[in-house]
């Protein structure tokens, strides 16, 4: 007499099921995992596909302009919530805004804590290679406004846009001492003497400083920012007095969206930007200067200086007939 039990290959050998069991029960026993587990698995797979391993990543030349789409204005990205109590209450019960905030928190939670430090082991954390030529003026994007304290006025907040406007600026952004040394590979006198010579000539213009160097130290951690603020007197001794107003300590405002727009893929790496008199990013560099990046920066500065003088001459020529007509009257 045959046994009323039969072994199924989908179960362990020690587990036996009646041959008369219905197919619906088998479908229930083989059902998919819970939706919560599936969501996290899918998110991890997407991040894995979009974010290549650091070993497989190779920096490529920057082929498109970076920055924000709209011209910056003083007071933006200050980190202070300008909404009224009524607007905050309305946003609290807005489901669509909750979905946007949930997406932001999900992206922050999915980002590994030591990811940026791990990436610095490969190519010194370099995100991209500087372009050989500056971006076209009509295609360039803008450098965002940031709010922070300067060496000249540590107790008050200042805007970067007020300093960058109407001047050609070499802006370095860093958050660690190592990143600051990386930016110095582009701008230091020992590493790039032709650029320092241009800076000295640009600061001696009769109309005022034409070319300037601006340093932005980003410290989102309040404790690190407090330490930097404590030792600001030592930093002030290392800088010339005319450069105190061009050294910013920024704590808030540089969000993840702004970092992505500016090409700052690694927060532990230093970045250098060449910004024109309309706050447009015309050239960018990351990590240590390699190859011909220093030469391309110097060539970009010379080209911007020529363009600024050309626009000034055209503007004076356009105003000349009007002034002559007024004098003849």
Coordinates of C-alpha atoms in Angstrom, one line a residue:
X1 CA 0.0 0.0 0.0
X2 CA 1.4 3.3 -1.0
X3 CA 1.9 6.1 1.5
X4 CA -0.7 8.9 1.5
X5 CA 2.2 11.5 1.7
X6 CA 4.4 12.7 -1.1
X7 CA 7.5 14.9 -0.8
X8 CA 7.5 18.2 -2.7
X9 CA 10.8 19.6 -3.9
X10 CA 10.0 23.1 -2.9
X11 CA 10.0 22.2 0.8
X12 CA 12.7 20.6 2.9
X13 CA 13.0 16.8 2.8
X14 CA 11.7 16.5 6.4
X15 CA 8.5 18.4 5.4
X16 CA 5.7 16.5 3.8
X17 CA 2.4 17.7 2.4
X18 CA -0.7 15.8 1.6
X19 CA -1.1 15.1 -2.0
X20 CA -4.7 16.4 -1.9
X21 CA -3.6 19.8 -0.8
X22 CA -5.1 22.6 -2.9
X23 CA -3.0 24.8 -5.2
X24 CA -4.2 28.0 -3.6
X25 CA -2.5 26.9 -0.3
X26 CA 0.8 26.4 -2.2
X27 CA 0.5 29.8 -3.7
X28 CA 0.1 31.3 -0.3
X29 CA 3.1 29.5 1.1
X30 CA 5.2 30.8 -1.8
X31 CA 4.1 34.4 -1.7
X32 CA 6.4 37.3 -2.1
X33 CA 8.1 39.1 0.8
X34 CA 6.3 42.0 2.5
X35 CA 6.0 45.3 0.7
X36 CA 8.2 47.1 3.3
X37 CA 11.2 44.7 2.6
X38 CA 10.7 45.0 -1.1
X39 CA 10.8 48.8 -1.0
X40 CA 14.1 48.9 0.8
X41 CA 15.6 46.2 -1.5
X42 CA 14.5 48.1 -4.6
X43 CA 16.0 51.4 -3.2
X44 CA 19.3 49.7 -2.5
X45 CA 19.4 48.2 -6.0
X46 CA 18.6 51.6 -7.6
X47 CA 21.4 53.3 -5.7
X48 CA 23.8 50.5 -6.6
X49 CA 23.0 50.9 -10.3
X50 CA 23.2 54.7 -10.3
X51 CA 26.2 55.0 -8.1
X52 CA 29.2 53.0 -9.5
X53 CA 31.9 51.6 -7.2
X54 CA 34.8 54.0 -6.5
X55 CA 37.2 51.6 -8.0
X56 CA 35.3 51.7 -11.4
X57 CA 34.9 55.5 -11.4
X58 CA 37.3 57.5 -13.6
X59 CA 37.0 61.4 -13.6
X60 CA 36.0 62.8 -16.9
X61 CA 36.4 66.3 -18.3
X62 CA 33.6 68.7 -17.4
X63 CA 31.6 68.9 -20.6
X64 CA 28.6 71.1 -19.6
X65 CA 28.1 74.3 -17.4
X66 CA 27.4 73.8 -13.8
X67 CA 25.5 76.0 -11.3
X68 CA 22.0 77.2 -10.7
X69 CA 19.6 78.5 -13.3
X70 CA 18.6 81.9 -11.8
X71 CA 20.9 84.8 -10.9
X72 CA 21.7 84.9 -7.1
X73 CA 20.3 87.5 -4.8
X74 CA 21.6 88.6 -1.4
X75 CA 19.7 86.9 1.4
X76 CA 19.1 83.6 -0.3
X77 CA 20.2 80.3 1.2
X78 CA 20.7 81.8 4.6
X79 CA 19.3 78.7 6.4
X80 CA 16.6 80.8 8.0
X81 CA 13.0 79.8 7.4
X82 CA 11.2 83.0 6.1
X83 CA 7.7 81.4 6.3
X84 CA 5.0 82.9 8.6
X85 CA 3.1 80.8 11.2
X86 CA 0.2 80.5 8.8
X87 CA 2.4 79.2 6.0
X88 CA 4.0 76.7 8.3
X89 CA 0.6 75.5 9.4
X90 CA -0.6 75.1 5.8
X91 CA 2.6 73.2 4.9
X92 CA 2.2 70.9 7.9
X93 CA -1.1 69.6 6.4
X94 CA 0.0 69.6 2.8
X95 CA 0.4 65.9 1.7
X96 CA 2.4 66.7 -1.5
X97 CA 5.0 68.6 0.5
X98 CA 5.2 65.7 2.9
X99 CA 5.9 63.4 0.0
X100 CA 8.8 65.7 -1.2
X101 CA 10.2 65.8 2.3
X102 CA 9.9 62.0 2.6
X103 CA 11.9 61.6 -0.6
X104 CA 14.6 63.9 0.7
X105 CA 14.8 61.9 4.0
X106 CA 14.9 58.6 2.1
X107 CA 17.9 59.8 0.0
X108 CA 19.7 61.0 3.1
X109 CA 19.1 57.7 4.9
X110 CA 20.3 55.7 1.9
X111 CA 23.6 57.6 1.7
X112 CA 26.4 55.8 3.5
X113 CA 28.0 57.8 6.3
X114 CA 31.6 57.1 5.1
X115 CA 31.0 57.2 1.4
X116 CA 32.8 60.5 0.8
X117 CA 35.8 59.4 2.8
X118 CA 35.9 56.1 0.9
X119 CA 35.9 57.9 -2.4
X120 CA 38.9 60.0 -1.4
X121 CA 41.1 56.8 -1.7
X122 CA 40.6 56.7 -5.5
X123 CA 41.9 59.6 -7.7
X124 CA 42.1 61.7 -4.4
X125 CA 38.4 62.2 -4.5
X126 CA 38.5 64.0 -7.8
X127 CA 34.9 64.5 -9.2
X128 CA 35.7 65.8 -12.7
X129 CA 38.6 67.1 -14.8
X130 CA 38.6 70.8 -15.5
X131 CA 37.5 72.0 -19.0
X132 CA 40.3 73.2 -21.2
X133 CA 38.4 76.4 -22.0
X134 CA 35.9 78.5 -20.1
X135 CA 32.2 78.1 -20.7
X136 CA 30.4 80.4 -23.1
X137 CA 28.8 83.4 -21.4
X138 CA 25.3 82.7 -22.9
X139 CA 25.4 79.1 -21.7
X140 CA 26.9 79.5 -18.3
X141 CA 25.0 79.0 -15.0
X142 CA 25.2 81.0 -11.8
X143 CA 27.1 80.6 -8.5
X144 CA 24.5 80.5 -5.7
X145 CA 24.4 83.1 -2.9
X146 CA 25.8 81.9 0.5
X147 CA 25.5 83.6 3.8
X148 CA 28.2 83.4 6.5
X149 CA 30.5 85.4 8.7
X150 CA 33.8 86.9 7.5
X151 CA 37.1 87.6 9.1
X152 CA 36.3 91.3 8.9
X153 CA 33.0 91.0 10.7
X154 CA 32.7 87.7 12.6
X155 CA 29.6 88.7 14.5
X156 CA 27.5 89.7 11.5
X157 CA 26.3 87.8 8.4
X158 CA 27.5 88.7 4.9
X159 CA 26.4 87.6 1.4
X160 CA 28.8 86.2 -1.1
X161 CA 26.9 87.8 -4.0
X162 CA 27.7 91.3 -2.8
X163 CA 31.4 90.4 -2.9
X164 CA 31.3 88.5 -6.2
X165 CA 29.2 91.0 -8.2
X166 CA 31.0 93.4 -10.6
X167 CA 34.3 91.5 -10.2
X168 CA 36.1 88.5 -11.6
X169 CA 36.5 86.0 -8.7
X170 CA 38.4 82.8 -8.1
X171 CA 36.3 81.1 -5.5
X172 CA 37.6 78.1 -3.5
X173 CA 35.1 76.0 -1.4
X174 CA 36.4 73.6 1.2
X175 CA 35.3 72.0 4.5
X176 CA 38.5 70.4 5.8
X177 CA 42.2 71.3 6.0
X178 CA 43.0 68.6 3.4
X179 CA 40.4 70.1 1.0
X180 CA 41.9 73.6 1.5
X181 CA 45.3 72.3 0.6
X182 CA 43.8 70.9 -2.6
X183 CA 42.4 74.3 -3.6
X184 CA 45.8 75.8 -2.9
X185 CA 47.2 73.6 -5.6
X186 CA 45.3 75.8 -8.1
X187 CA 45.8 79.2 -6.4
X188 CA 48.9 79.1 -4.3
X189 CA 51.9 81.2 -5.4
X190 CA 54.3 78.4 -5.3
X191 CA 52.1 76.1 -7.3
X192 CA 50.7 78.6 -9.8
X193 CA 52.9 81.8 -10.0
X194 CA 51.2 83.2 -13.2
X195 CA 47.8 83.3 -11.4
X196 CA 49.2 85.1 -8.4
X197 CA 50.8 87.7 -10.8
X198 CA 47.4 88.3 -12.4
X199 CA 45.8 88.6 -8.9
X200 CA 48.3 91.2 -7.9
X201 CA 47.7 93.2 -11.1
X202 CA 43.9 92.9 -10.7
X203 CA 44.0 94.2 -7.2
X204 CA 45.8 97.4 -8.2
X205 CA 43.3 98.7 -10.7
X206 CA 42.4 102.3 -10.4
X207 CA 38.7 101.6 -10.7
X208 CA 38.9 99.1 -7.8
X209 CA 39.8 95.4 -7.5
X210 CA 39.0 93.7 -10.8
X211 CA 40.3 90.2 -10.0
X212 CA 40.0 88.8 -6.5
X213 CA 40.3 85.5 -4.6
X214 CA 37.4 84.4 -2.4
X215 CA 37.6 81.6 0.1
X216 CA 34.5 79.8 1.5
X217 CA 34.9 77.5 4.5
X218 CA 31.8 75.3 4.8
X219 CA 31.2 73.8 8.3
X220 CA 27.7 72.4 8.7
X221 CA 28.6 70.9 12.1
X222 CA 28.0 73.6 14.8
X223 CA 30.8 72.2 17.0
X224 CA 33.4 72.4 14.2
X225 CA 32.1 75.9 13.2
X226 CA 32.5 77.0 16.8
X227 CA 36.1 75.8 16.8
X228 CA 36.9 77.6 13.6
X229 CA 35.3 80.7 15.0
X230 CA 37.4 80.5 18.1
X231 CA 40.6 80.4 16.0
X232 CA 39.6 83.1 13.6
X233 CA 42.2 85.4 15.1
X234 CA 44.9 83.0 14.0
X235 CA 43.4 82.8 10.5
X236 CA 43.2 86.6 10.4
X237 CA 47.0 86.8 11.0
X238 CA 47.7 84.5 8.0
X239 CA 45.6 86.8 5.6
X240 CA 46.1 90.3 4.5
X241 CA 43.7 92.8 6.0
X242 CA 42.2 93.6 2.6
X243 CA 41.4 89.9 2.2
X244 CA 39.5 89.6 5.5
X245 CA 36.2 90.4 3.9
X246 CA 36.7 87.7 1.3
X247 CA 37.0 84.7 3.7
X248 CA 33.6 83.3 4.6
X249 CA 32.6 80.8 7.2
X250 CA 29.3 79.2 6.1
X251 CA 27.3 76.9 8.3
X252 CA 23.9 76.7 6.7
X253 CA 22.4 77.1 3.2
X254 CA 24.6 74.8 1.1
X255 CA 22.0 72.1 0.6
X256 CA 22.4 68.8 -1.2
X257 CA 20.6 70.2 -4.2
X258 CA 23.0 73.1 -4.5
X259 CA 26.0 70.7 -4.1
X260 CA 24.7 68.6 -7.0
X261 CA 24.1 71.7 -9.1
X262 CA 27.6 72.9 -8.5
X263 CA 29.2 69.5 -9.2
X264 CA 30.3 69.0 -5.6
X265 CA 29.9 65.2 -5.6
X266 CA 32.3 64.8 -2.6
X267 CA 31.9 67.0 0.5
X268 CA 35.4 66.2 1.7
X269 CA 37.1 67.5 -1.4
X270 CA 38.1 71.1 -2.3
X271 CA 36.6 72.8 -5.4
X272 CA 37.7 75.9 -7.3
X273 CA 35.4 78.1 -9.4
X274 CA 36.1 80.9 -11.8
X275 CA 33.2 83.3 -11.5
X276 CA 32.7 86.4 -13.7
X277 CA 31.3 89.8 -12.8
X278 CA 27.7 88.6 -13.3
X279 CA 28.2 85.7 -10.8
X280 CA 28.3 83.1 -13.6
X281 CA 30.5 80.0 -13.3
X282 CA 32.8 80.0 -16.3
X283 CA 35.3 77.3 -15.2
X284 CA 35.6 74.8 -12.3
X285 CA 38.2 72.4 -10.8
X286 CA 38.1 69.7 -8.2
X287 CA 40.6 68.0 -5.9
X288 CA 44.3 68.5 -6.7
X289 CA 45.4 70.2 -9.9
X290 CA 46.5 67.7 -12.5
X291 CA 47.8 68.0 -16.0
X292 CA 47.0 71.3 -17.7
X293 CA 44.3 72.4 -15.3
X294 CA 46.4 75.3 -13.8
X295 CA 47.2 76.5 -17.3
X296 CA 43.5 76.4 -18.3
X297 CA 42.6 78.4 -15.2
X298 CA 45.2 81.1 -16.0
X299 CA 44.0 81.2 -19.7
X300 CA 40.4 81.6 -18.5
X301 CA 41.2 84.5 -16.2
X302 CA 43.0 86.3 -19.0
X303 CA 40.1 85.8 -21.3
X304 CA 37.6 87.1 -18.7
X305 CA 39.8 90.2 -18.1
X306 CA 39.8 90.9 -21.8
X307 CA 36.1 90.4 -22.0
X308 CA 35.4 92.7 -19.1
X309 CA 37.5 95.5 -20.7
X310 CA 35.8 94.9 -24.0
X311 CA 32.4 95.3 -22.5
X312 CA 33.5 98.4 -20.6
X313 CA 34.8 100.0 -23.7
X314 CA 31.6 99.2 -25.6
X315 CA 29.5 100.6 -22.8
X316 CA 31.5 103.8 -22.8
X317 CA 31.2 104.2 -26.5
X318 CA 27.4 103.7 -26.3
X319 CA 27.2 106.4 -23.7
X320 CA 29.5 108.8 -25.5
X321 CA 27.0 110.1 -28.2
X322 CA 24.4 110.8 -25.5
X323 CA 26.8 112.9 -23.4
X324 CA 27.9 114.8 -26.5
X325 CA 24.2 115.5 -27.4
X326 CA 23.5 116.8 -23.9
X327 CA 26.6 119.1 -24.1
X328 CA 25.5 120.5 -27.5
X329 CA 22.1 121.4 -26.1

